[in-house]
PDB file of C-alpha atoms and ligand atoms in Angstrom:
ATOM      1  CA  UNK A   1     -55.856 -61.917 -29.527  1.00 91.00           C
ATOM      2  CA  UNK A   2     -53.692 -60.653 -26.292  1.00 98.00           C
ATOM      3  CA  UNK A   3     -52.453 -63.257 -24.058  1.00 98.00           C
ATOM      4  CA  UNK A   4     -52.016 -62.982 -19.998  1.00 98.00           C
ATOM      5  CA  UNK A   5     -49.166 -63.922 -18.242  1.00 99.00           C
ATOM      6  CA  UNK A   6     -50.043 -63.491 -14.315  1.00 98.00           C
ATOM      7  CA  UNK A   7     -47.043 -63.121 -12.759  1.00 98.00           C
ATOM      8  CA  UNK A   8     -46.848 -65.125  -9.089  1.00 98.00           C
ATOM      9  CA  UNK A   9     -44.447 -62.028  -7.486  1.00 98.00           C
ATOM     10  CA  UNK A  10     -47.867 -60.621  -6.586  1.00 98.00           C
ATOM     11  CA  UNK A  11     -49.703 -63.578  -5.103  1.00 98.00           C
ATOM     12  CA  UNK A  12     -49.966 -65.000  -1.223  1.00 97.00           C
ATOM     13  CA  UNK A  13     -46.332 -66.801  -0.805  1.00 97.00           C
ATOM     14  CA  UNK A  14     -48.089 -68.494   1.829  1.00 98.00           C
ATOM     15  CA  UNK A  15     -50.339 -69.995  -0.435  1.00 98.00           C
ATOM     16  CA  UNK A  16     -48.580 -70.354  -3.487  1.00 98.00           C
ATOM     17  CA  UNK A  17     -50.765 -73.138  -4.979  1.00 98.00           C
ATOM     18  CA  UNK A  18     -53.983 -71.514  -4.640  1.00 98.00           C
ATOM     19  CA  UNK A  19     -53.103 -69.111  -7.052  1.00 98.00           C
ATOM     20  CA  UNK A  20     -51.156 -71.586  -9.758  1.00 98.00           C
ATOM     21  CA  UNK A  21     -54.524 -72.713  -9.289  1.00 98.00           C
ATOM     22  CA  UNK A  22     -56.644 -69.885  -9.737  1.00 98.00           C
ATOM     23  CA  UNK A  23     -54.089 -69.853 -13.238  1.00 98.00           C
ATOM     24  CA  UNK A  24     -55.269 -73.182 -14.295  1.00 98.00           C
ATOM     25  CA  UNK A  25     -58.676 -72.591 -14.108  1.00 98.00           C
ATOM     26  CA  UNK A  26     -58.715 -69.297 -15.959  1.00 98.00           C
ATOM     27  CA  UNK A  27     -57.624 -68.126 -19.709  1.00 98.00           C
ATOM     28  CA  UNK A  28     -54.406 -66.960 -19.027  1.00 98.00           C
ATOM     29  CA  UNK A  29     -51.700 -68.288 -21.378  1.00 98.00           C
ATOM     30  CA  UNK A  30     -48.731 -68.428 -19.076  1.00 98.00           C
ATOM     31  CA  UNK A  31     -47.657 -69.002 -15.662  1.00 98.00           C
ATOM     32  CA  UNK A  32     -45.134 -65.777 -15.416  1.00 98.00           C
ATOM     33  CA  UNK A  33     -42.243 -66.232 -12.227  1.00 98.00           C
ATOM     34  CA  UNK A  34     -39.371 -64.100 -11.084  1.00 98.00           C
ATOM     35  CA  UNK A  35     -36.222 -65.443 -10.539  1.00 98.00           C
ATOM     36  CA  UNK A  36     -33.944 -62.266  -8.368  1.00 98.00           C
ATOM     37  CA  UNK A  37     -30.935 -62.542  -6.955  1.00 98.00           C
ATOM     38  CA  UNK A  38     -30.060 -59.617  -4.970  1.00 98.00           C
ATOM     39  CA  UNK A  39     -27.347 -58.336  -7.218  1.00 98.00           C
ATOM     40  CA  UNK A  40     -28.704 -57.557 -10.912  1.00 98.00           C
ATOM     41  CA  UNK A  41     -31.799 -56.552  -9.295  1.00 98.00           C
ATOM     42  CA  UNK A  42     -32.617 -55.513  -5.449  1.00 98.00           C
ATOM     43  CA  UNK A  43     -34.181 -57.939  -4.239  1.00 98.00           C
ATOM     44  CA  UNK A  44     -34.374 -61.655  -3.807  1.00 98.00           C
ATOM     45  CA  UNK A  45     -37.588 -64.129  -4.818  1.00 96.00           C
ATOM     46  CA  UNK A  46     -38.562 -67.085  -6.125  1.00 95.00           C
ATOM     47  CA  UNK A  47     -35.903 -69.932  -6.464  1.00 96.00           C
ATOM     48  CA  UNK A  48     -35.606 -73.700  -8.292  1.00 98.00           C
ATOM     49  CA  UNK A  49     -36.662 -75.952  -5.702  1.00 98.00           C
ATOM     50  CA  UNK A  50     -40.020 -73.275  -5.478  1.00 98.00           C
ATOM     51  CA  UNK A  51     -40.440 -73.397  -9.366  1.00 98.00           C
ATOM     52  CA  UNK A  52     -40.306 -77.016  -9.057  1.00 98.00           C
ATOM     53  CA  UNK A  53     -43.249 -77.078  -7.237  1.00 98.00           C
ATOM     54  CA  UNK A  54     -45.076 -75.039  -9.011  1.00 98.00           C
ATOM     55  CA  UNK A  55     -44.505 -77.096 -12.067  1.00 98.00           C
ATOM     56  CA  UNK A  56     -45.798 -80.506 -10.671  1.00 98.00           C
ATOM     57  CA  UNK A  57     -49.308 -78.474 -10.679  1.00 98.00           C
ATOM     58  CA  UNK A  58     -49.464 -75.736 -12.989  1.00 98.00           C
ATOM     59  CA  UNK A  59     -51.188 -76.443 -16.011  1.00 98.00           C
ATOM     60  CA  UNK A  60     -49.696 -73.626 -18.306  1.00 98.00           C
ATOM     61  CA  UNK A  61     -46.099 -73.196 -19.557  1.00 98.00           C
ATOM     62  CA  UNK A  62     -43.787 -71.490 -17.184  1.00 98.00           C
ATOM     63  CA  UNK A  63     -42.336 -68.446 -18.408  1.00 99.00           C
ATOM     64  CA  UNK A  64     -39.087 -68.181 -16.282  1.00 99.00           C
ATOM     65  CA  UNK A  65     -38.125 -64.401 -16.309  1.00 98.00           C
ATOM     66  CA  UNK A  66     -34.624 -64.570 -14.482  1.00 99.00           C
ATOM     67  CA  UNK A  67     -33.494 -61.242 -13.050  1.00 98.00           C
ATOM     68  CA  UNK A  68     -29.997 -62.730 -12.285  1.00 98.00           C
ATOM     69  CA  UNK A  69     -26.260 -61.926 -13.002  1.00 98.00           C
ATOM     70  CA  UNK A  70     -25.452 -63.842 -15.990  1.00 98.00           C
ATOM     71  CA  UNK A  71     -28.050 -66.430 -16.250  1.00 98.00           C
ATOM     72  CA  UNK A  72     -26.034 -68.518 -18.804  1.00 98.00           C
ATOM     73  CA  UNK A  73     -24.947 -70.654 -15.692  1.00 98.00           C
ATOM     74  CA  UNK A  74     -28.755 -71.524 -14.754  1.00 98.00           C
ATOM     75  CA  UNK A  75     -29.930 -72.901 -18.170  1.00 98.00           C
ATOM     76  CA  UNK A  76     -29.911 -76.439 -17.352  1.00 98.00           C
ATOM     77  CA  UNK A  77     -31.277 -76.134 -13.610  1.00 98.00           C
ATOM     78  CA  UNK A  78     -34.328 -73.509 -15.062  1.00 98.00           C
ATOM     79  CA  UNK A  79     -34.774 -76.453 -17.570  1.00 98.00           C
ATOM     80  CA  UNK A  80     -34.935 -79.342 -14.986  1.00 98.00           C
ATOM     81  CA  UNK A  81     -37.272 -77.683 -12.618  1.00 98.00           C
ATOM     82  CA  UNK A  82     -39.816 -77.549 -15.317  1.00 98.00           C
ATOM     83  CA  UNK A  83     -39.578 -74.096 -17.124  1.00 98.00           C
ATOM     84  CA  UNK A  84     -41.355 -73.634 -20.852  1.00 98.00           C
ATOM     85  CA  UNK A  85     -39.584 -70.386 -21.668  1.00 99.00           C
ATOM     86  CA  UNK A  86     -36.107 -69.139 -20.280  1.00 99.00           C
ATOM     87  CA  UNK A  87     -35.984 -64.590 -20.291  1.00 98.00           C
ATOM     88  CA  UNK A  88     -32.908 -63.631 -19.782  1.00 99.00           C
ATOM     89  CA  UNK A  89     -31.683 -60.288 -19.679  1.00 99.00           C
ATOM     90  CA  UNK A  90     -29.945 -58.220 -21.902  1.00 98.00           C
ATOM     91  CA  UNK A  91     -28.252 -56.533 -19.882  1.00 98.00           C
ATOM     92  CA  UNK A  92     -27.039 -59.596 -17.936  1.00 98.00           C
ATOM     93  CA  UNK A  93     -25.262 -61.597 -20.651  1.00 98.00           C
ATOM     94  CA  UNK A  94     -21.980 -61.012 -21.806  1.00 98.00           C
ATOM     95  CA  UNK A  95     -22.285 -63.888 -24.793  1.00 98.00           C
ATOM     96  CA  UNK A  96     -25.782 -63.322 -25.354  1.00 98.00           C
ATOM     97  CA  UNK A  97     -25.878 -65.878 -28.801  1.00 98.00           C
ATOM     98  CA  UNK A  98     -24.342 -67.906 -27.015  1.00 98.00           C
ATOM     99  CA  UNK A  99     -26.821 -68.449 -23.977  1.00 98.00           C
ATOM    100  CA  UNK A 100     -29.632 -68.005 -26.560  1.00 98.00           C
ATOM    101  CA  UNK A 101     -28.477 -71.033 -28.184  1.00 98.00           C
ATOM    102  CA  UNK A 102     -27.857 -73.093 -25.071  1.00 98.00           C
ATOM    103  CA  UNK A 103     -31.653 -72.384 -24.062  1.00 99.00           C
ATOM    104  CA  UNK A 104     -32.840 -74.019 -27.238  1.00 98.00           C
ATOM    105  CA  UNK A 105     -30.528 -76.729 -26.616  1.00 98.00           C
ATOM    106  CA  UNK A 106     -31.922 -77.948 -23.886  1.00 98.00           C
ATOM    107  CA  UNK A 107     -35.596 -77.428 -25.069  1.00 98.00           C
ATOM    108  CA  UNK A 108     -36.570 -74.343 -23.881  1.00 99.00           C
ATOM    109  CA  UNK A 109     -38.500 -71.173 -25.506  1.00 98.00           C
ATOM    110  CA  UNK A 110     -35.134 -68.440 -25.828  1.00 99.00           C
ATOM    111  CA  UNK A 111     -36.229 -64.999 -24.524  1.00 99.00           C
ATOM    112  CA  UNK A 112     -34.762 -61.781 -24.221  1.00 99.00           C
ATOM    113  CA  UNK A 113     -35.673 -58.870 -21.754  1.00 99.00           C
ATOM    114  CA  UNK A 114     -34.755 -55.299 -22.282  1.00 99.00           C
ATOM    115  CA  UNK A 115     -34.789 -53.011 -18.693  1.00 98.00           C
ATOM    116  CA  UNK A 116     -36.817 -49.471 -19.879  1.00 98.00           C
ATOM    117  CA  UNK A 117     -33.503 -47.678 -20.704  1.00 98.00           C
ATOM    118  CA  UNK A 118     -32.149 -50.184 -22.895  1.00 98.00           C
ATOM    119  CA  UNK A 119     -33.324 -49.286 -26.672  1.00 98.00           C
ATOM    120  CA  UNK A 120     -34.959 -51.985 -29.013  1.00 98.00           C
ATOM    121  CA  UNK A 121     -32.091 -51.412 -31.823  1.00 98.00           C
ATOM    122  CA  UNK A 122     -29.518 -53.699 -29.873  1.00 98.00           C
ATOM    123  CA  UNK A 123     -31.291 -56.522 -30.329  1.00 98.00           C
ATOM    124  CA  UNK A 124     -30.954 -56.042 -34.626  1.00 98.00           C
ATOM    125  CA  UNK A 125     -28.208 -58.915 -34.522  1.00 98.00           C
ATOM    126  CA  UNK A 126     -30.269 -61.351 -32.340  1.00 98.00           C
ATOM    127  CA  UNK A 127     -33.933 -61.005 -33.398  1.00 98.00           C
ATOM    128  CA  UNK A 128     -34.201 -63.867 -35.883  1.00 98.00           C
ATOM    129  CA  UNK A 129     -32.936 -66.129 -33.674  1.00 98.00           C
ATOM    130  CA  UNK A 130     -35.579 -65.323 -30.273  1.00 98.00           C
ATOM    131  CA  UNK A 131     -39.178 -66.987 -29.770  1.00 98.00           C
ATOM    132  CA  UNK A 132     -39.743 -64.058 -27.099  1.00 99.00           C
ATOM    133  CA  UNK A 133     -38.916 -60.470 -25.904  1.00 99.00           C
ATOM    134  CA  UNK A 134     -39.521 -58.952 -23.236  1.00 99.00           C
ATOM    135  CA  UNK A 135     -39.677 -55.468 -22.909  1.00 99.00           C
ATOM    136  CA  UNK A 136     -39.605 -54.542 -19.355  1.00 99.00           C
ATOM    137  CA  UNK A 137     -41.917 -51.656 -18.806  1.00 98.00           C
ATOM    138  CA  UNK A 138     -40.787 -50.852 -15.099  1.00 98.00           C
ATOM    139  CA  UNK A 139     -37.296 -50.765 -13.474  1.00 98.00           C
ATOM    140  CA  UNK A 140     -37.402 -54.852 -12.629  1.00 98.00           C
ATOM    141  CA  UNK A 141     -36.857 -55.864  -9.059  1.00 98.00           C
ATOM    142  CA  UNK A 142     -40.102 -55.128  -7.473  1.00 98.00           C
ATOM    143  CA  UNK A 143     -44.249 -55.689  -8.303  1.00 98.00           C
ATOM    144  CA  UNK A 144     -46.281 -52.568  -7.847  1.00 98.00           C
ATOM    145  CA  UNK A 145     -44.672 -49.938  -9.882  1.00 98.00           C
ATOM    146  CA  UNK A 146     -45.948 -47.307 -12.238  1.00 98.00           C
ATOM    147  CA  UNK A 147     -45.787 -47.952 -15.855  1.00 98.00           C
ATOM    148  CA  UNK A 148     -43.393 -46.499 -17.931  1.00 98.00           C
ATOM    149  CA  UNK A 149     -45.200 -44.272 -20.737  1.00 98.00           C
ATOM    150  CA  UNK A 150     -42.107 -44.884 -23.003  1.00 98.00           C
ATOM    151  CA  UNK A 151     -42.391 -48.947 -23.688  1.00 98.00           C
ATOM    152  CA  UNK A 152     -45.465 -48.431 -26.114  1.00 98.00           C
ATOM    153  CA  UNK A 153     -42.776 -46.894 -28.228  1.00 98.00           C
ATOM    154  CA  UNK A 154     -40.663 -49.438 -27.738  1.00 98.00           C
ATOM    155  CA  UNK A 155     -43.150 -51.956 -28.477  1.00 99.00           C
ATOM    156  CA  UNK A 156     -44.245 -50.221 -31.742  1.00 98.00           C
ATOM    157  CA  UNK A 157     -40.439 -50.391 -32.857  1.00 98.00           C
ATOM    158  CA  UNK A 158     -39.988 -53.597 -31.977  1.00 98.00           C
ATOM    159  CA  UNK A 159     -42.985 -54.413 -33.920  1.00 98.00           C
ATOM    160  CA  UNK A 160     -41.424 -52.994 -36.980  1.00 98.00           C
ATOM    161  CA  UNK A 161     -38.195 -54.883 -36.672  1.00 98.00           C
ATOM    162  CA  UNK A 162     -39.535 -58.588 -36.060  1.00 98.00           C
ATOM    163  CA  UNK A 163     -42.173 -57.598 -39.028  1.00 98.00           C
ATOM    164  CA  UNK A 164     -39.489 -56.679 -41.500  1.00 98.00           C
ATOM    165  CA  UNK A 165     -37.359 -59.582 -40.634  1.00 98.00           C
ATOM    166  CA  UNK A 166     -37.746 -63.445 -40.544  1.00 98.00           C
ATOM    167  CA  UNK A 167     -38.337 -63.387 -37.029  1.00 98.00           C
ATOM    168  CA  UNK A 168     -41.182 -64.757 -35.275  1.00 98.00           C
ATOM    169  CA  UNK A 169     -40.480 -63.355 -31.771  1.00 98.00           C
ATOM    170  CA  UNK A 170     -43.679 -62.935 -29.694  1.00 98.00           C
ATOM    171  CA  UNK A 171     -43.811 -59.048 -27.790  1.00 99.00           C
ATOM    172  CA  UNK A 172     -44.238 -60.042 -23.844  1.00 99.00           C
ATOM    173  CA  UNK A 173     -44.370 -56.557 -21.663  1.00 99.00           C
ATOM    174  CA  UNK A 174     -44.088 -56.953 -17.863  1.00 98.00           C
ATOM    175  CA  UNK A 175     -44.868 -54.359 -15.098  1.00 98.00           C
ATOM    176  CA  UNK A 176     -47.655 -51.885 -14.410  1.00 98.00           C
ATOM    177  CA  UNK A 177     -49.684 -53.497 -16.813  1.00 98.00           C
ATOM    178  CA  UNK A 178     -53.436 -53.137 -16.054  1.00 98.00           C
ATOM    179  CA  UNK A 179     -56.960 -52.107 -17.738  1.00 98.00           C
ATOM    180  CA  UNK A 180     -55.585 -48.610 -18.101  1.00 98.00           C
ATOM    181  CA  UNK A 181     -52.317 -49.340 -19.470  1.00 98.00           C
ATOM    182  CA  UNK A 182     -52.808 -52.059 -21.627  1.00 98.00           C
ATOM    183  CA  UNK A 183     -54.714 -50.900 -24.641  1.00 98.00           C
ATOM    184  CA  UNK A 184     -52.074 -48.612 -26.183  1.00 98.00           C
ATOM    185  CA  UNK A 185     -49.858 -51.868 -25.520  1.00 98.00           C
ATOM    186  CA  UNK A 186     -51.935 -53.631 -27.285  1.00 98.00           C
ATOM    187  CA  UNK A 187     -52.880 -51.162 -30.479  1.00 98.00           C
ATOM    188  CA  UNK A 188     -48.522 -50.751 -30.472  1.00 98.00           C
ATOM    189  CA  UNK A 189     -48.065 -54.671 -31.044  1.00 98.00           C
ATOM    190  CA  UNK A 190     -47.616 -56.259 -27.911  1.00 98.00           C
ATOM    191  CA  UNK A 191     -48.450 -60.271 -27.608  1.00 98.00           C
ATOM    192  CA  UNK A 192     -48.705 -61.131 -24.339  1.00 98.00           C
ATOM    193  CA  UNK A 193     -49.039 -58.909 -21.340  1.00 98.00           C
ATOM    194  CA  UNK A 194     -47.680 -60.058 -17.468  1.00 99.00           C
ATOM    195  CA  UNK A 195     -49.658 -59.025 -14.655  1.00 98.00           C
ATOM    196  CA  UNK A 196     -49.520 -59.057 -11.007  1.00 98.00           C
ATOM    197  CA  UNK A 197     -50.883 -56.784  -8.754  1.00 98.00           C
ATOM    198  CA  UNK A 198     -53.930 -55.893 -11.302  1.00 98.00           C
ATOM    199  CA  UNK A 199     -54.413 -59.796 -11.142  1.00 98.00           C
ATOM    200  CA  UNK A 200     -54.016 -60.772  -7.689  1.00 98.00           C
ATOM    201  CA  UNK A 201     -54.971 -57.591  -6.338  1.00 98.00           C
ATOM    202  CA  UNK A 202     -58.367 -57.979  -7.518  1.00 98.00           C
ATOM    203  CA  UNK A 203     -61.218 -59.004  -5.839  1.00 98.00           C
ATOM    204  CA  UNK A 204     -62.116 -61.639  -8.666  1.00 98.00           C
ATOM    205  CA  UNK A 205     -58.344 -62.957 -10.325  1.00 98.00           C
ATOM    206  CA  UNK A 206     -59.995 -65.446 -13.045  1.00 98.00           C
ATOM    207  CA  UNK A 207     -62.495 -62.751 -13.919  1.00 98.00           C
ATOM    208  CA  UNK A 208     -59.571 -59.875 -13.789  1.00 98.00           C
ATOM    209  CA  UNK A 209     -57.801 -61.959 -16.556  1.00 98.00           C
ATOM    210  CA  UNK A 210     -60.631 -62.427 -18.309  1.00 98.00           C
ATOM    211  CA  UNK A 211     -61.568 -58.714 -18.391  1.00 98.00           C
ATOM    212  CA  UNK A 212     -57.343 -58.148 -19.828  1.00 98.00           C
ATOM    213  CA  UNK A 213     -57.924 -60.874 -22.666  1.00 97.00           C
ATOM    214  CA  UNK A 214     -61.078 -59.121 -24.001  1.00 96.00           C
ATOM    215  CA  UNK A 215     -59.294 -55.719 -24.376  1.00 95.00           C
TER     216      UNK A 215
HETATM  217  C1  DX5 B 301     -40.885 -56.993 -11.756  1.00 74.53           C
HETATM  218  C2  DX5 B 301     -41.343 -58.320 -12.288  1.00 74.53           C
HETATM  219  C3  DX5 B 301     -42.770 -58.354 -12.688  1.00 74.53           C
HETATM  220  C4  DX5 B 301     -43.766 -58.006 -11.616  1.00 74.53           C
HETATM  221  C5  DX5 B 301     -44.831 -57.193 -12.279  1.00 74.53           C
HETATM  222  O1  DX5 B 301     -39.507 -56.971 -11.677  1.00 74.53           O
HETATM  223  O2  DX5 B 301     -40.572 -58.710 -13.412  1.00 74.53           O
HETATM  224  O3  DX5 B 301     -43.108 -59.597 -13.321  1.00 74.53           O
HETATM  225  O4  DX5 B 301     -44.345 -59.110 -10.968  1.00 74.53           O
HETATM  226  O5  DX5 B 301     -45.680 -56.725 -11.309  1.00 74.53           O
HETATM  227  P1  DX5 B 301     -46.823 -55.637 -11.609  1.00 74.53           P
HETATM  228  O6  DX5 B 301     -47.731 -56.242 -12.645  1.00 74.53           O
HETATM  229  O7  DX5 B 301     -47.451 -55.472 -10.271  1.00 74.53           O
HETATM  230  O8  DX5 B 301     -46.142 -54.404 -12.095  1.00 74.53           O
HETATM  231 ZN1   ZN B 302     -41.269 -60.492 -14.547  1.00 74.53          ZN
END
């Protein structure tokens, strides 16, 4: 069965733990939060003393998705302020095993995120050792965007590498995910869908990611 990862980008800043509450109360899987920092991507969010927070009263896993400049540095601060998974991006790390391995290290869920131009193949030499990817299905750096038509292929060869290899990687696709995009995501092989504005935009969030899981 899919899994829902409502990402926080898209909820009231201002009220930040009415909606980690809304999460605990309804079937989602994850709590999904963007870390930016201005340079890989344009814009600047969440940080750790925020995530910390969040932690002390969300009652799902935090899924960390860090849209920063070689995130290697930030392994043991993501860890300490409570995160369940680490995403890092592919395009971010320079020693990929090696920050793969350090995220395990200190306990964490290793994940991988691929921006939309950035083809499935290159991750061949890491597969077997990730619990996640991520395939991104917008440019990251901003909630709101239109899906990109392109990631269900993606997903579908993704799906054929982690199933003819020892790898147990779980699919996780993030951006422009919504009623209408997410069955084709789903029939392709996908895991777990993030969602923001179809979640907090809605008039009824718990019943939004309700209406997602029964896809
Ligand atoms: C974008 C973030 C997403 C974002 C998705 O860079 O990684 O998690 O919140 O937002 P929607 O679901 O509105 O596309
Ligand atoms: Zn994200």
């Amino acid at each position: 069965m899919i899994q829902v990862a409502p990402s926080l980008l898209a909820a009231d800043f201002a009220h930040l733990a009415e909606a980690v509450e809304m999460v605990n109360r309804s079937e989602a899987s994850l709590i999904h939060i963007d870390v930016m920092d201005g340079m890989f991507v344009p814009n600047i969010t969440i940080g750790f003393p925020i995530i910390s927070s969040i932690s002390k009263i969300a009652e799902k896993p935090l899924d960390v998705h860090m849209m920063v400049m070689d995130p290697g540095r930030f392994v043991g601060q993501v860890r300490d302020c409570g995160a369940a998974i680490m995403n890092v991006h592919w395009e971010a790390c320079t020693h990929l095993n090696r920050v793969i391995h350090t995220i395990k290290d200190a306990g964490m869920r290793a994940a991988v995120t691929l921006n939309p131009a950035t083809p499935v193949m290159l991750l061949e030499d890491i597969i077997e050792e990730l619990d996640m990817v991520l395939l991104m299905s917008v440019n990251p750096g901003f909630g709101g965007q239109k899906f990109i038509r392109q990631t269900v292929n993606k997903v579908r060869q993704l799906r054929a590498m982690i199933d003819g290899s020892a790898s147990e990687a779980t699919i996780e696709i993030d951006g422009g995910v919504d009623l209408n995009t997410a069955p084709a995501l789903i029939e392709a092989g996908a895991d777990i869908l993030v969602a923001g504005s179809y979640v907090f935009r809605a008039a009824d969030p718990v019943k939004a990611i309700s209406d997602l899981k029964s896809l």
